[in-house]
Coordinates of C-alpha atoms in Angstrom, one line a residue:
Chain A
M1019 CA 27.2 -3.7 -13.8
T1020 CA 28.8 -4.7 -16.7
D1021 CA 29.0 -2.0 -19.9
E1022 CA 26.9 -3.5 -22.0
D1023 CA 24.3 -3.9 -18.7
I1024 CA 24.1 0.2 -18.9
V1025 CA 24.5 0.4 -23.0
R1026 CA 21.2 -2.0 -23.0
L1027 CA 19.2 0.8 -20.4
V1028 CA 20.6 3.0 -22.4
L1029 CA 18.8 2.4 -25.8
K1030 CA 16.0 1.4 -24.2
G1031 CA 15.2 5.5 -22.9
K1032 CA 17.5 5.2 -19.9
Q1033 CA 19.5 8.3 -20.7
E1034 CA 21.2 9.6 -17.6
R1035 CA 23.0 5.9 -16.8
F1036 CA 25.3 7.1 -19.6
G1037 CA 27.4 9.0 -17.3
L1038 CA 28.1 5.8 -15.4
L1039 CA 29.6 4.9 -18.5
V1040 CA 31.2 8.7 -18.4
E1041 CA 32.3 8.3 -15.1
R1042 CA 34.1 4.3 -15.7
Y1043 CA 36.0 5.6 -19.2
Q1044 CA 36.9 9.3 -18.6
Q1045 CA 40.1 8.9 -17.0
K1046 CA 40.6 6.4 -19.5
I1047 CA 39.6 8.4 -22.7
F1048 CA 40.6 11.0 -21.7
G1049 CA 44.1 9.7 -21.5
L1050 CA 44.1 8.3 -25.0
C1051 CA 43.7 11.5 -26.5
Y1052 CA 46.2 14.0 -24.6
K1053 CA 48.2 11.5 -25.3
I1054 CA 48.2 11.6 -28.8
L1055 CA 47.2 15.7 -28.8
G1056 CA 49.5 16.9 -26.7
N1057 CA 48.0 18.7 -24.4
Q1058 CA 44.8 19.0 -21.1
Q1059 CA 42.5 21.3 -23.0
D1060 CA 42.5 19.6 -26.3
G1061 CA 42.4 16.1 -24.5
E1062 CA 39.4 17.0 -23.3
D1063 CA 37.8 18.9 -25.5
A1064 CA 38.4 15.7 -27.9
A1065 CA 37.3 13.0 -24.9
Q1066 CA 34.3 15.0 -24.7
E1067 CA 33.1 14.9 -28.0
V1068 CA 34.2 10.6 -28.1
F1069 CA 31.3 10.3 -25.7
L1070 CA 28.7 12.5 -27.5
K1071 CA 30.0 10.6 -30.2
A1072 CA 29.5 7.2 -28.9
Y1073 CA 26.2 8.2 -27.4
Q1074 CA 24.6 9.2 -30.7
K1075 CA 25.7 5.7 -32.6
L1076 CA 25.2 3.5 -29.1
G1077 CA 22.6 1.8 -31.7
T1078 CA 25.3 0.6 -33.4
F1079 CA 26.9 -1.0 -31.1
N1080 CA 26.5 -4.8 -31.6
F1081 CA 27.6 -6.3 -28.0
E1082 CA 30.0 -8.7 -29.7
A1083 CA 33.1 -7.0 -29.1
K1084 CA 33.2 -5.0 -25.6
F1085 CA 32.2 -2.0 -24.9
S1086 CA 35.6 -0.3 -23.7
T1087 CA 36.8 -1.8 -27.2
W1088 CA 33.9 0.1 -28.9
L1089 CA 34.6 2.9 -27.1
Y1090 CA 38.2 3.1 -28.0
R1091 CA 37.9 3.1 -31.7
V1092 CA 35.5 5.8 -31.7
G1093 CA 38.6 7.6 -29.3
A1094 CA 41.1 7.1 -31.5
N1095 CA 39.1 7.6 -34.7
T1096 CA 38.4 10.9 -32.6
C1097 CA 41.2 11.3 -32.5
Y1098 CA 42.9 10.8 -36.3
D1099 CA 39.9 13.6 -36.9
Y1100 CA 41.5 16.3 -34.7
L1101 CA 45.4 15.7 -36.0
R1102 CA 43.8 15.7 -39.4
K1103 CA 42.2 18.8 -38.5
N1104 CA 45.2 20.3 -36.4
K1105 CA 47.8 19.8 -38.6
E1106 CA 50.0 22.5 -38.5
K1107 CA 49.7 22.8 -34.4
T1108 CA 52.5 21.1 -33.2
Q1109 CA 51.3 20.4 -29.4
D1110 CA 53.9 20.0 -27.0
V1111 CA 53.6 18.9 -23.5
E1112 CA 53.4 22.0 -21.0
W1113 CA 56.6 21.8 -19.3
E1114 CA 55.1 23.8 -16.4
K1115 CA 52.1 21.0 -15.9
L1116 CA 54.7 18.1 -16.2
E1117 CA 54.6 16.8 -12.9
V1118 CA 57.2 14.1 -11.4
K1119 CA 58.3 12.7 -8.3
A1120 CA 62.4 13.5 -8.1
E1121 CA 63.2 15.8 -5.5
G1122 CA 65.2 18.1 -5.7
P1123 CA 65.7 20.7 -8.1
E1124 CA 67.8 18.9 -10.3
E1125 CA 66.8 15.9 -10.4
K1126 CA 63.4 17.0 -11.1
F1127 CA 64.6 19.1 -14.0
Q1128 CA 66.8 16.3 -15.4
Q1129 CA 63.0 13.8 -15.5
K1130 CA 61.4 16.6 -17.2
E1131 CA 64.1 16.9 -19.7
S1132 CA 63.5 13.0 -19.7
L1133 CA 59.5 13.1 -20.4
L1134 CA 59.8 16.3 -22.8
E1135 CA 62.5 14.0 -24.5
I1136 CA 60.3 10.5 -25.0
E1137 CA 57.0 12.9 -25.3
R1138 CA 58.8 14.5 -28.7
A1139 CA 60.1 11.0 -29.9
V1140 CA 56.7 10.0 -29.5
K1141 CA 55.4 12.4 -31.9
T1142 CA 57.2 11.1 -34.8
L1143 CA 55.7 8.6 -34.6
S1144 CA 52.5 8.1 -37.1
A1145 CA 48.9 8.7 -35.8
E1146 CA 47.6 4.8 -35.8
Q1147 CA 52.0 4.3 -34.3
Q1148 CA 51.1 6.8 -30.9
T1149 CA 47.5 5.0 -30.5
I1150 CA 48.7 1.7 -30.9
V1151 CA 51.7 2.7 -28.4
T1152 CA 49.1 4.3 -25.8
L1153 CA 46.6 1.6 -26.5
H1154 CA 49.2 -1.0 -24.8
L1155 CA 51.8 1.1 -22.6
F1156 CA 48.7 3.4 -20.7
N1157 CA 45.2 2.1 -21.3
G1158 CA 46.5 -1.0 -21.4
L1159 CA 44.9 -3.5 -24.1
A1160 CA 45.8 -6.8 -25.6
Y1161 CA 46.7 -7.3 -28.9
E1162 CA 43.5 -9.6 -30.0
D1163 CA 41.5 -5.2 -28.8
I1164 CA 44.2 -3.6 -29.9
A1165 CA 43.1 -5.6 -33.7
Q1166 CA 39.1 -4.8 -32.5
V1167 CA 39.8 -1.0 -32.2
L1168 CA 41.9 -0.7 -35.2
Q1169 CA 39.7 -3.1 -37.1
I1170 CA 42.4 -5.6 -38.2
T1171 CA 43.9 -8.7 -37.1
P1172 CA 45.7 -9.5 -34.0
E1173 CA 49.2 -10.7 -36.0
A1174 CA 48.4 -7.2 -37.3
A1175 CA 47.9 -5.9 -34.8
K1176 CA 50.7 -7.4 -32.8
M1177 CA 53.9 -6.9 -35.9
R1178 CA 52.2 -3.0 -35.7
Y1179 CA 53.3 -2.3 -32.3
Y1180 CA 56.9 -4.6 -32.9
R1181 CA 57.2 -1.6 -35.6
A1182 CA 55.8 1.2 -33.8
R1183 CA 58.5 0.1 -30.5
I1184 CA 61.5 -0.5 -32.6
A1185 CA 60.8 3.0 -34.1
L1186 CA 60.7 4.9 -31.0
Q1187 CA 63.8 3.2 -29.6
K1188 CA 65.2 4.1 -32.5
E1189 CA 63.9 7.7 -31.9
L1190 CA 64.9 7.5 -28.4
T1191 CA 68.7 6.2 -28.8
T1192 CA 68.9 8.7 -31.9
R1193 CA 68.2 11.8 -29.0
R1194 CA 69.8 10.5 -26.5
G1195 CA 73.2 9.9 -28.6
K1196 CA 73.8 7.0 -28.1
V1197 CA 73.9 3.8 -30.4
G1198 CA 71.0 2.8 -33.3
A1199 CA 68.5 -0.3 -32.4
Chain B
M1495 CA 68.7 -17.1 -33.5
N1496 CA 69.3 -14.0 -35.5
C1497 CA 69.3 -10.3 -34.3
E1498 CA 66.0 -9.6 -35.8
Q1499 CA 65.0 -12.6 -33.7
A1500 CA 66.3 -10.8 -30.8
L1501 CA 65.1 -7.6 -31.4
E1502 CA 60.7 -9.3 -31.4
Y1503 CA 62.1 -10.9 -28.2
L1504 CA 63.2 -8.1 -27.0
I1505 CA 60.1 -6.6 -27.1
R1506 CA 58.3 -9.3 -25.9
K1507 CA 60.0 -9.4 -22.9
M1508 CA 58.5 -6.1 -22.3
D1509 CA 55.6 -7.8 -22.6
N1510 CA 56.6 -10.6 -19.7
D1511 CA 55.7 -12.7 -23.0
L1512 CA 58.0 -15.1 -23.2
N1513 CA 58.5 -18.2 -22.0
H1514 CA 61.2 -19.8 -20.2
L1515 CA 62.8 -21.6 -23.4
E1516 CA 62.6 -18.1 -25.1
E1517 CA 64.4 -15.9 -22.1
K1518 CA 67.0 -18.2 -22.2
D1519 CA 67.8 -18.1 -26.2
L1520 CA 67.7 -14.6 -25.9
A1521 CA 69.9 -14.7 -22.6
Q1522 CA 72.3 -17.2 -25.3
H1523 CA 72.1 -14.6 -27.7
L1524 CA 72.8 -11.3 -26.1
A1525 CA 75.8 -13.3 -24.5
L1526 CA 77.2 -13.7 -28.1
C1527 CA 76.0 -10.2 -30.2
S1528 CA 77.2 -7.0 -28.0
H1529 CA 75.2 -5.2 -30.3
C1530 CA 72.3 -6.5 -29.1
A1531 CA 73.4 -6.8 -26.0
L1532 CA 73.3 -2.9 -26.2
V1533 CA 70.2 -2.3 -27.8
A1534 CA 68.5 -4.5 -25.1
E1535 CA 70.1 -1.9 -22.9
E1536 CA 68.6 0.5 -24.4
F1537 CA 65.4 -0.9 -24.7
E1538 CA 65.1 -2.0 -20.8
E1539 CA 66.4 1.6 -19.6
S1540 CA 63.8 2.7 -21.8
Q1541 CA 60.6 1.1 -21.3
K1542 CA 61.1 2.9 -17.6
D1543 CA 61.0 5.7 -19.1
L1544 CA 57.8 4.8 -21.0
A1545 CA 56.3 3.5 -18.5
G1546 CA 57.0 6.8 -16.3
Y1547 CA 55.3 9.0 -19.8
F1548 CA 52.4 7.2 -19.7
Q1549 CA 51.5 7.1 -16.1
D1550 CA 52.4 10.8 -16.6
I1551 CA 48.6 11.8 -17.0
P1552 CA 46.3 14.6 -15.2
I1553 CA 43.6 13.7 -13.8
V1554 CA 40.5 15.1 -15.6
S1555 CA 38.4 17.8 -14.3
P1556 CA 35.7 17.2 -12.0
D1557 CA 32.7 18.4 -14.1
F1558 CA 33.9 16.2 -17.0
T1559 CA 30.4 13.8 -16.6
N1560 CA 28.1 17.1 -16.3
K1561 CA 29.5 18.5 -18.8
V1562 CA 29.2 15.4 -21.8
M1563 CA 25.8 14.6 -20.0
S1564 CA 25.2 18.1 -20.9
K1565 CA 26.0 18.2 -23.7
I1566 CA 23.8 14.6 -25.1
R1567 CA 21.0 16.8 -23.5
E1568 CA 21.3 19.3 -25.8
D1569 CA 22.1 17.2 -28.4
K1570 CA 18.5 14.9 -27.9
K1571 CA 16.4 18.6 -27.6
E1572 CA 18.2 19.7 -30.9
N1573 CA 17.4 16.6 -32.7
L1574 CA 14.0 16.5 -31.3
W1575 CA 13.5 19.4 -33.0
R1576 CA 15.0 18.2 -35.7
S1577 CA 12.9 15.6 -36.3
P1578 CA 11.8 14.7 -39.9
I1579 CA 8.7 13.4 -38.3
L1580 CA 8.5 16.4 -36.3
K1581 CA 8.5 18.6 -39.2
A1582 CA 6.3 16.9 -41.4
A1583 CA 3.4 16.4 -38.5
C1584 CA 4.2 20.2 -37.8
F1585 CA 3.7 21.5 -41.8
L1586 CA 0.0 19.4 -41.5
V1587 CA -0.6 20.9 -38.6
T1588 CA -0.2 24.6 -39.7
L1589 CA -1.5 23.8 -43.2
G1590 CA -4.6 22.2 -41.3
I1591 CA -4.3 26.1 -39.1
I1592 CA -4.1 27.6 -41.5
T1593 CA -7.3 26.4 -43.7
A1594 CA -9.2 26.5 -40.6
L1595 CA -8.7 29.9 -40.6
A1596 CA -9.0 31.5 -43.8
L1597 CA -11.6 29.5 -45.4
P1598 CA -14.6 31.6 -43.1
L1599 CA -13.4 34.7 -44.6
L1600 CA -14.0 33.1 -47.8
P1601 CA -17.4 34.8 -49.3
K1602 CA -20.3 31.9 -48.4
Q1603 CA -21.9 30.3 -51.2
S1604 CA -25.2 28.5 -50.2
N1605 CA -25.7 24.6 -50.6
S1606 CA -21.6 24.6 -52.5
P1607 CA -19.5 22.1 -51.4
K1608 CA -16.7 24.8 -50.1
E1609 CA -20.1 25.7 -47.4
S1610 CA -19.8 22.7 -46.0
I1611 CA -16.3 22.6 -45.6
S1612 CA -16.1 25.7 -44.4
Q1613 CA -18.9 24.6 -41.9
I1614 CA -16.8 22.0 -40.6
A1615 CA -13.5 24.0 -39.9
Q1616 CA -15.7 26.6 -37.8
T1617 CA -16.9 24.2 -35.4
Q1618 CA -12.6 23.9 -34.7
L1619 CA -12.4 27.8 -33.7
P1620 CA -13.7 28.8 -30.4
S1621 CA -17.0 30.1 -31.2
K1622 CA -19.2 27.5 -31.5
E1623 CA -22.7 28.8 -31.2
E1624 CA -21.7 32.2 -33.6
N1625 CA -21.4 30.5 -35.9
T1626 CA -21.2 33.3 -37.9
P1627 CA -18.0 34.6 -40.4
A1628 CA -18.1 37.7 -39.2
A1629 CA -18.2 36.4 -34.9
I1630 CA -15.2 34.0 -36.2
S1631 CA -13.1 36.2 -38.5
E1632 CA -12.8 39.0 -35.4
P1633 CA -10.5 36.7 -33.0
V1634 CA -8.5 35.8 -36.2
A1635 CA -7.9 40.0 -37.2
E1636 CA -7.2 40.7 -34.0
E1637 CA -4.6 38.0 -33.8
Q1638 CA -3.3 39.3 -37.2
K1639 CA -2.4 42.9 -35.4
V1640 CA -0.9 42.4 -32.7
E1641 CA 3.1 41.7 -32.6
Q1642 CA 3.0 39.6 -29.1
T1643 CA 0.2 37.5 -30.0
T1644 CA -1.9 35.9 -27.1
I1645 CA -3.1 32.9 -28.1
D1646 CA -6.2 31.6 -26.2
R1647 CA -6.0 27.7 -25.0
A1648 CA -8.9 26.8 -25.8
I1649 CA -7.9 26.3 -29.9
F1650 CA -4.3 24.3 -29.5
K1651 CA -7.3 21.9 -26.7
E1652 CA -7.4 18.6 -28.4
N1653 CA -11.0 19.3 -27.6
P1654 CA -11.7 22.6 -27.5
T1655 CA -14.3 24.2 -25.1
P1656 CA -16.1 27.0 -26.8
K1657 CA -15.2 30.3 -24.3
A1658 CA -19.5 31.0 -24.5
K1659 CA -20.2 27.7 -23.1
Q1660 CA -17.5 27.3 -20.3
Q1661 CA -19.0 30.7 -18.9
E1662 CA -22.7 28.9 -18.5
I1663 CA -21.0 25.0 -17.3
P1664 CA -20.2 25.7 -13.8
V1665 CA -16.8 24.0 -13.0
P1666 CA -16.4 23.3 -9.5
E1667 CA -13.2 22.9 -9.1
E1668 CA -12.0 25.8 -10.6
E1669 CA -11.5 29.2 -9.1
P1670 CA -14.6 31.3 -9.1
R1671 CA -14.2 32.5 -12.7
P1672 CA -13.3 36.5 -14.0
S1673 CA -15.5 38.5 -16.1
P1674 CA -14.9 38.2 -19.7
A1675 CA -12.4 40.9 -20.3
K1676 CA -10.3 40.0 -17.5
E1677 CA -10.2 36.3 -18.3
E1678 CA -9.0 37.1 -21.7
N1679 CA -6.0 38.8 -19.5
S1680 CA -5.3 36.5 -17.2
V1681 CA -6.0 32.8 -19.1
S1682 CA -3.2 33.8 -21.6
E1683 CA -0.9 35.4 -18.7
P1684 CA 0.9 31.6 -18.0
I1685 CA 0.2 30.5 -22.0
Q1686 CA 2.1 33.4 -24.1
V1687 CA 3.6 32.4 -26.5
A1688 CA 6.2 34.2 -28.4
Q1689 CA 6.3 34.7 -31.5
A1690 CA 2.9 33.1 -31.8
K1691 CA 2.8 33.5 -35.3
T1692 CA 6.3 31.7 -36.4
G1693 CA 4.7 29.1 -37.5
N1694 CA 6.4 25.8 -35.9
M1695 CA 5.9 27.3 -32.9
T1696 CA 2.2 27.6 -32.8
M1697 CA 2.5 23.8 -34.4
M1698 CA 4.7 22.2 -32.0
R1699 CA 2.3 23.7 -29.1
T1700 CA -0.5 22.2 -30.7
L1701 CA 1.1 19.2 -30.2
V1702 CA 2.6 18.2 -27.1
A1703 CA 0.6 20.7 -25.2
A1704 CA 0.2 20.0 -21.8
P1705 CA -1.9 22.8 -20.6
S1706 CA -1.9 22.0 -16.7
L1707 CA 1.9 21.2 -16.3
V1708 CA 2.3 24.4 -17.8
D1709 CA -0.4 26.2 -15.6
Q1710 CA 1.4 25.3 -13.0
I1711 CA 5.5 25.8 -13.6
S1712 CA 4.6 28.8 -15.9
P1713 CA 3.8 31.1 -12.3
H1714 CA 7.4 30.0 -11.1
V1715 CA 9.0 31.9 -13.7
P1716 CA 10.7 35.2 -13.9
E1717 CA 8.4 38.4 -15.0
G1718 CA 8.7 39.1 -18.7
Y1719 CA 10.2 34.9 -19.2
V1720 CA 7.8 33.5 -21.8
L1721 CA 7.5 30.2 -23.1
A1722 CA 8.6 30.1 -26.5
K1723 CA 8.6 26.3 -27.0
E1724 CA 7.7 22.9 -25.4
A1725 CA 7.6 19.5 -25.7
Q1726 CA 6.7 16.0 -24.7
E1727 CA 8.5 12.2 -24.6
K1728 CA 6.1 9.7 -24.3
D1729 CA 6.7 6.0 -23.2
E1730 CA 5.8 3.4 -25.4
D1731 CA 1.7 3.0 -23.7
G1732 CA 1.4 7.0 -24.7
Q1733 CA 2.3 8.4 -21.1
T1734 CA 4.5 11.3 -20.9
K1735 CA 7.4 10.4 -19.4
A1736 CA 9.3 14.2 -19.9
I1737 CA 7.7 17.4 -20.4
H1738 CA 10.5 20.3 -21.5
L1739 CA 9.8 24.0 -21.4
Y1740 CA 11.9 27.3 -22.5
Y1741 CA 11.1 30.5 -21.8
L1742 CA 12.1 33.4 -23.2
P1743 CA 13.0 37.0 -21.9
N1744 CA 9.3 39.1 -23.4
G1745 CA 10.2 39.3 -27.3
E1746 CA 12.7 36.9 -27.8
E1747 CA 12.9 34.4 -30.5
L1748 CA 14.3 31.2 -29.6
T1749 CA 17.4 30.7 -32.2
E1750 CA 20.2 28.2 -31.8
A1751 CA 22.5 31.4 -31.3
N1752 CA 20.3 32.4 -28.2
Q1753 CA 21.0 30.9 -25.7
N1754 CA 19.1 33.6 -23.3
Y1755 CA 16.3 30.7 -22.6
L1756 CA 15.2 29.4 -19.6
Y1757 CA 15.1 25.4 -19.0
I1758 CA 12.6 23.3 -17.4
S1759 CA 11.9 20.0 -17.7
L1760 CA 10.7 17.6 -15.5
D1761 CA 11.2 13.9 -16.3
Q1762 CA 10.5 10.0 -15.2
E1763 CA 14.4 9.3 -15.1
N1764 CA 15.6 9.6 -11.5
T1765 CA 19.4 8.3 -12.4
T1766 CA 20.9 11.4 -12.8
A1767 CA 24.5 10.5 -13.8
S1768 CA 26.2 13.3 -11.7
K1769 CA 25.3 16.1 -9.1
Q1770 CA 27.6 17.8 -10.0
Q1771 CA 25.9 20.4 -11.4
G1772 CA 27.0 24.0 -12.4
D1773 CA 26.2 27.0 -11.2
K1774 CA 24.1 27.1 -15.0
E1775 CA 22.0 24.0 -14.1
V1776 CA 20.2 22.7 -11.1
I1777 CA 18.6 19.1 -10.6
Q1778 CA 16.9 18.0 -8.5
S1779 CA 14.6 14.9 -7.4
L1780 CA 11.0 15.3 -6.6
E1781 CA 9.2 13.2 -3.7
N1782 CA 7.0 11.3 -6.5
G1783 CA 10.3 10.7 -8.2
L1784 CA 10.3 13.1 -11.0
V1785 CA 13.4 14.8 -11.6
L1786 CA 13.3 18.4 -12.1
T1787 CA 15.7 20.3 -14.2
V1788 CA 16.1 24.3 -14.1
R1789 CA 19.3 25.6 -16.4
S1790 CA 20.0 28.7 -17.5
E1791 CA 22.5 31.0 -19.4
K1792 CA 21.7 34.2 -18.0
L1793 CA 20.1 33.9 -14.9
E1794 CA 22.1 33.9 -11.5
P1795 CA 22.7 30.9 -9.6
L1796 CA 21.2 32.1 -7.1
Q1797 CA 17.2 32.9 -9.2
L1798 CA 17.7 29.1 -10.3
A1799 CA 18.3 27.8 -7.1
K1800 CA 14.7 30.1 -5.9
I1801 CA 12.7 28.8 -9.4
A1802 CA 13.7 25.2 -8.5
N1803 CA 12.8 24.9 -4.9
S1804 CA 9.5 27.2 -5.6
L1805 CA 8.7 24.2 -8.4
L1806 CA 9.5 22.1 -5.7
T1807 CA 6.8 23.0 -3.5
A1808 CA 4.2 22.9 -6.6
N1809 CA 3.7 18.9 -6.3
L1810 CA 4.0 18.9 -10.1
S1811 CA 3.4 16.0 -12.0
L1812 CA 3.3 14.6 -15.0
R1813 CA 0.0 13.1 -15.3

């Protein structure tokens, strides 16, 4: 059953079927929120809000775009709102919760340091840039889909991703004390 | 190719978005430009790190779906309660009840328009035979006196059966009728409404009452709990497809802040999204396909399970 089939059933009154969509997208939406907001609790709270909003606004879904794209748009807007409301709260990923695959303690420490370095570099990007980079590199969205999420043209989505990626590269290179991009 | 173009190609290369010819052009540029070659090295190194970073996502809590669906159910109920149409309907029904109760108290004037209105109003009250203002005003006065009012169900039925007639007409399916004094208590027990004077609750009951089902469910709730609110959902054909009941410890009022309520619902939907229920909720499918939900923040999980189990054996049905 496709996402859109489920949406039709929910709109016809089968409310509980929405749970299938939650199960399908919970990890992806949580991942998006987690990467943008920076910690598990905020990520999970925001992700729950995303699904609640999506359910409330389901009647506005017009079946022209993919449901997943529409859901990501709700997700991105929810995270923007969250960031706006909690501007003073700078979230840093929790060191203890970082999971790395390295075997020795020294290698683990280095990998965790590297992850934190990337985390801090990503956080220097604007909320929109963070969203674009996350949607592309974590959610695997093509520029066409990112364009629908952000309601811009695919060309603009591509250019904004390029700019975000270059800005991120510069930040990483500077942090690592190497040559600027 | 200039350095700016090379940078764009580098990003596209990270996406595996370069064709063979473009890759060749980039390689040629990198062979000639040491700065870009260094940048390319940085990009490749950071791309691996970024991939690792974006894979580092904790697994979402196992009860995530359940939490979301609970929020959705709560939200739906709140919206139902806040519905402007329902509010307007409640207002009109309250107005009707107040009018019906107040008119008999007015002085009787023969052959006046008021009298005929009063007579119409009196036909909605329980006692049809004792059609005098004094007889009708008696239960009204009683209701006004009592803080926790017991409401005679007959008032809320669409086609009320006068009490006097109930005693005359034998009803073979029902259990032997108790004495009038006893009857008052026994009838009132399952359908006591907390804060019955509160207009909204009385009105909601009038609109959506499904007494037979309430009677079936109410004996299974813990002692001291009284029905505070009930609501029905209907399908396009006007058939009941779900009923939602809220019980509260006696004397408590149903407000948004009060989480002490015991919620029991029967729903035609048998597509419960998740079977992972928290310890505050029990969801069970009945043999007839209905879904029974019992939820309370206050009661112990064991108590909830007991209530659900006893309801499972009660042959509940929406029709």
